[in-house]
Short mmCIF file of N, CA and C in Angstrom, two decimals:
data_model
loop_
_atom_site.label_atom_id
_atom_site.label_comp_id
_atom_site.label_asym_id
_atom_site.label_seq_id
_atom_site.Cartn_x
_atom_site.Cartn_y
_atom_site.Cartn_z
N MET A 1 126.55 111.28 -46.56
CA MET A 1 126.47 110.32 -47.80
C MET A 1 128.71 110.16 -48.40
N GLU A 2 128.83 110.09 -49.31
CA GLU A 2 130.68 110.22 -49.52
C GLU A 2 130.51 111.47 -50.42
N SER A 3 132.10 111.57 -50.62
CA SER A 3 132.51 112.28 -51.73
C SER A 3 132.74 111.46 -52.69
N LEU A 4 132.11 112.45 -54.46
CA LEU A 4 132.55 111.32 -54.90
C LEU A 4 133.55 112.39 -56.14
N LEU A 5 134.06 111.38 -57.29
CA LEU A 5 135.22 111.75 -58.31
C LEU A 5 134.00 111.67 -59.89
N LEU A 6 133.64 112.49 -60.48
CA LEU A 6 133.43 112.24 -61.60
C LEU A 6 134.54 112.58 -63.18
N ASP A 7 134.72 110.85 -63.57
CA ASP A 7 135.64 111.40 -64.87
C ASP A 7 134.15 112.31 -65.78
N THR A 8 135.23 112.42 -67.24
CA THR A 8 134.94 113.02 -68.24
C THR A 8 133.98 113.01 -68.38
N CYS A 9 133.94 111.37 -69.09
CA CYS A 9 132.49 110.98 -69.36
C CYS A 9 131.65 111.22 -68.80
N ALA A 10 131.49 111.02 -67.53
CA ALA A 10 130.66 110.99 -66.42
C ALA A 10 130.04 112.71 -66.36
N LEU A 11 131.14 113.11 -66.24
CA LEU A 11 130.79 114.67 -66.40
C LEU A 11 129.66 115.11 -67.50
N VAL A 12 130.20 114.61 -68.34
CA VAL A 12 129.33 115.36 -69.76
C VAL A 12 128.26 115.03 -69.75
N TRP A 13 128.33 113.33 -69.12
CA TRP A 13 126.79 112.53 -69.70
C TRP A 13 125.24 113.27 -69.01
N LEU A 14 125.99 113.64 -67.77
CA LEU A 14 125.08 114.33 -66.49
C LEU A 14 124.75 115.71 -67.49
N ALA A 15 125.53 116.33 -67.74
CA ALA A 15 125.53 118.21 -68.18
C ALA A 15 124.59 117.06 -69.71
N LYS A 16 125.07 116.52 -70.43
CA LYS A 16 124.31 115.93 -71.48
C LYS A 16 122.70 115.79 -70.82
N GLY A 17 122.52 115.50 -70.08
CA GLY A 17 121.90 114.34 -69.66
C GLY A 17 121.76 113.21 -70.36
N ASP A 18 122.15 112.65 -70.56
CA ASP A 18 122.83 111.27 -71.43
C ASP A 18 122.42 110.34 -70.80
N ARG A 19 121.58 109.17 -71.10
CA ARG A 19 121.39 108.00 -70.65
C ARG A 19 122.39 106.72 -70.61
N HIS A 20 123.56 107.73 -70.45
CA HIS A 20 124.91 106.64 -70.04
C HIS A 20 124.67 105.99 -68.64
N LEU A 21 124.09 107.30 -67.76
CA LEU A 21 123.92 107.43 -66.47
C LEU A 21 122.72 106.39 -66.18
N SER A 22 123.21 105.76 -65.46
CA SER A 22 122.11 104.53 -64.64
C SER A 22 120.95 106.01 -63.40
N LYS A 23 120.44 105.63 -63.34
CA LYS A 23 119.74 105.96 -61.94
C LYS A 23 119.59 105.51 -60.86
N ARG A 24 120.44 104.15 -61.37
CA ARG A 24 121.62 104.14 -59.65
C ARG A 24 122.52 105.37 -59.48
N THR A 25 123.32 105.44 -60.60
CA THR A 25 124.16 106.42 -60.59
C THR A 25 123.43 107.68 -60.60
N LEU A 26 122.98 108.01 -61.19
CA LEU A 26 122.25 109.87 -60.88
C LEU A 26 121.53 109.67 -59.32
N GLN A 27 120.93 109.33 -59.09
CA GLN A 27 120.90 109.01 -57.12
C GLN A 27 122.79 109.33 -56.03
N LEU A 28 123.32 108.64 -56.89
CA LEU A 28 124.18 109.13 -56.19
C LEU A 28 124.99 110.33 -56.42
N ILE A 29 124.97 110.38 -57.20
CA ILE A 29 124.98 112.14 -57.78
C ILE A 29 124.84 112.79 -57.02
N ASP A 30 123.51 112.72 -56.62
CA ASP A 30 122.57 113.93 -55.77
C ASP A 30 122.78 113.74 -54.70
N ARG A 31 122.70 112.42 -53.87
CA ARG A 31 122.67 111.98 -52.48
C ARG A 31 124.74 112.58 -51.93
N ALA A 32 125.56 112.78 -52.89
CA ALA A 32 126.26 113.20 -52.14
C ALA A 32 126.66 113.91 -51.97
N SER A 33 127.49 113.78 -50.61
CA SER A 33 128.11 115.19 -49.66
C SER A 33 128.44 116.24 -50.76
N SER A 34 129.52 115.45 -51.29
CA SER A 34 130.08 116.62 -52.54
C SER A 34 131.03 115.90 -53.94
N VAL A 35 130.67 116.40 -55.37
CA VAL A 35 130.62 115.58 -56.34
C VAL A 35 132.18 116.70 -56.78
N PHE A 36 133.53 115.98 -57.30
CA PHE A 36 134.49 116.41 -57.84
C PHE A 36 134.01 116.53 -59.56
N VAL A 37 135.27 117.52 -59.96
CA VAL A 37 135.64 116.37 -61.61
C VAL A 37 137.05 117.12 -61.48
N SER A 38 138.86 116.67 -62.26
CA SER A 38 139.92 117.32 -61.94
C SER A 38 139.30 117.44 -63.29
N SER A 39 140.53 119.13 -62.95
CA SER A 39 141.08 119.79 -63.83
C SER A 39 140.86 119.88 -65.54
N ILE A 40 141.42 118.22 -65.17
CA ILE A 40 142.13 117.61 -66.98
C ILE A 40 141.42 117.53 -67.21
N SER A 41 140.00 117.31 -66.82
CA SER A 41 138.36 117.21 -67.68
C SER A 41 138.13 118.18 -68.76
N ALA A 42 138.82 120.05 -67.90
CA ALA A 42 138.74 120.50 -69.24
C ALA A 42 139.36 120.26 -70.18
N TRP A 43 140.52 120.21 -69.86
CA TRP A 43 141.49 119.96 -70.98
C TRP A 43 141.16 118.62 -72.01
N GLU A 44 140.63 117.78 -71.53
CA GLU A 44 139.78 116.85 -72.38
C GLU A 44 139.00 116.60 -73.33
N ILE A 45 137.87 117.49 -72.55
CA ILE A 45 136.79 118.14 -73.32
C ILE A 45 136.72 118.93 -74.46
N ALA A 46 138.17 120.55 -74.44
CA ALA A 46 138.46 120.98 -75.00
C ALA A 46 139.28 120.21 -76.11
N TRP A 47 140.48 119.08 -76.02
CA TRP A 47 141.02 118.30 -76.94
C TRP A 47 139.67 117.59 -77.85
N LYS A 48 138.97 116.82 -77.19
CA LYS A 48 137.64 116.47 -77.90
C LYS A 48 136.46 117.13 -79.14
N TYR A 49 136.02 118.25 -78.02
CA TYR A 49 135.93 119.35 -78.43
C TYR A 49 136.31 119.52 -80.74
N GLN A 50 137.32 119.78 -79.99
CA GLN A 50 138.55 120.04 -81.23
C GLN A 50 139.17 119.19 -82.32
N ASN A 51 138.65 117.50 -82.01
CA ASN A 51 138.71 116.75 -82.75
C ASN A 51 137.54 116.40 -83.17
N GLY A 52 136.78 116.97 -83.76
CA GLY A 52 135.19 116.84 -84.17
C GLY A 52 134.66 115.68 -83.27
N ASP A 53 134.69 115.15 -81.60
CA ASP A 53 133.94 114.20 -81.20
C ASP A 53 133.69 114.11 -80.49
N LEU A 54 133.34 115.90 -79.99
CA LEU A 54 132.57 115.83 -79.12
C LEU A 54 131.42 117.11 -79.53
N ASP A 55 130.59 117.27 -79.83
CA ASP A 55 129.57 118.79 -80.21
C ASP A 55 129.21 119.45 -78.71
N LEU A 56 129.81 120.26 -78.52
CA LEU A 56 128.90 121.86 -77.90
C LEU A 56 128.35 122.52 -78.42
N PRO A 57 127.39 123.50 -77.45
CA PRO A 57 126.31 124.58 -77.89
C PRO A 57 127.42 126.08 -78.02
N CYS A 58 128.65 126.37 -77.18
CA CYS A 58 130.06 126.59 -77.12
C CYS A 58 131.25 127.01 -77.23
N ASP A 59 132.02 127.00 -76.67
CA ASP A 59 133.22 127.03 -76.75
C ASP A 59 133.57 126.37 -75.07
N PRO A 60 134.29 124.94 -75.44
CA PRO A 60 134.63 124.33 -74.51
C PRO A 60 134.90 124.61 -72.51
N LEU A 61 136.09 125.69 -72.68
CA LEU A 61 135.87 126.24 -71.75
C LEU A 61 134.81 127.17 -70.26
N ARG A 62 133.81 127.71 -71.38
CA ARG A 62 132.45 128.25 -71.46
C ARG A 62 131.79 126.77 -70.73
N TRP A 63 132.05 125.97 -71.72
CA TRP A 63 130.45 125.00 -71.60
C TRP A 63 131.09 123.82 -70.29
N PHE A 64 132.49 123.92 -70.28
CA PHE A 64 132.87 123.42 -69.22
C PHE A 64 131.91 123.53 -67.63
N ARG A 65 132.87 125.15 -67.36
CA ARG A 65 132.33 125.84 -66.38
C ARG A 65 130.94 125.99 -65.81
N GLY A 66 130.44 125.67 -66.97
CA GLY A 66 128.62 126.02 -67.10
C GLY A 66 128.07 124.43 -66.06
N ALA A 67 128.89 123.41 -66.63
CA ALA A 67 128.51 122.53 -66.65
C ALA A 67 128.60 121.72 -64.92
N ILE A 68 129.59 122.56 -64.36
CA ILE A 68 130.16 122.57 -63.04
C ILE A 68 129.14 123.08 -62.14
N VAL A 69 128.87 124.54 -62.65
CA VAL A 69 128.27 125.56 -61.66
C VAL A 69 126.62 125.03 -62.03
N GLN A 70 126.29 124.61 -62.94
CA GLN A 70 125.10 124.32 -63.30
C GLN A 70 124.28 122.48 -62.69
N HIS A 71 125.52 122.12 -61.92
CA HIS A 71 125.36 120.57 -61.98
C HIS A 71 126.06 120.35 -60.22
N HIS A 72 126.34 121.49 -59.83
CA HIS A 72 127.10 122.31 -58.31
C HIS A 72 128.14 121.08 -58.08
N VAL A 73 129.59 121.20 -58.83
CA VAL A 73 130.66 120.14 -59.23
C VAL A 73 132.07 120.74 -58.61
N SER A 74 132.30 120.35 -57.93
CA SER A 74 133.69 121.31 -57.57
C SER A 74 134.70 120.83 -58.37
N GLU A 75 135.93 121.80 -58.56
CA GLU A 75 136.52 121.47 -60.08
C GLU A 75 137.43 121.06 -59.12
N LEU A 76 138.80 120.03 -58.72
CA LEU A 76 139.75 119.67 -58.35
C LEU A 76 141.36 120.33 -59.31
N PRO A 77 141.82 121.11 -59.33
CA PRO A 77 142.67 121.49 -59.89
C PRO A 77 144.19 120.35 -60.32
N LEU A 78 144.53 120.70 -61.40
CA LEU A 78 145.62 118.94 -61.22
C LEU A 78 146.39 120.52 -60.69
N ASP A 79 147.88 119.32 -59.62
CA ASP A 79 149.67 119.71 -59.12
C ASP A 79 150.22 118.77 -59.49
N SER A 80 151.45 119.04 -59.93
CA SER A 80 152.49 117.99 -60.04
C SER A 80 152.35 117.07 -58.15
N GLU A 81 152.08 117.27 -57.48
CA GLU A 81 152.65 117.16 -56.35
C GLU A 81 151.84 115.77 -55.97
#
């Protein structure tokens, strides 16, 4: 199976069990050999949280790290190259 790169919304929906992700999408995530998210998603989540656009049970960095561990997602670092 292929690798997948989740955008910020997909990670948030996955972690929150949101119904925005279809059964098919969840199956693709489950079957992927690797699932990634960009480190910029941590910044975007923190920004949304600070602006009141995202409700989280803890601080954004802790939430982000917990979400990627819980869902076996690897973080891709942001690099200028």
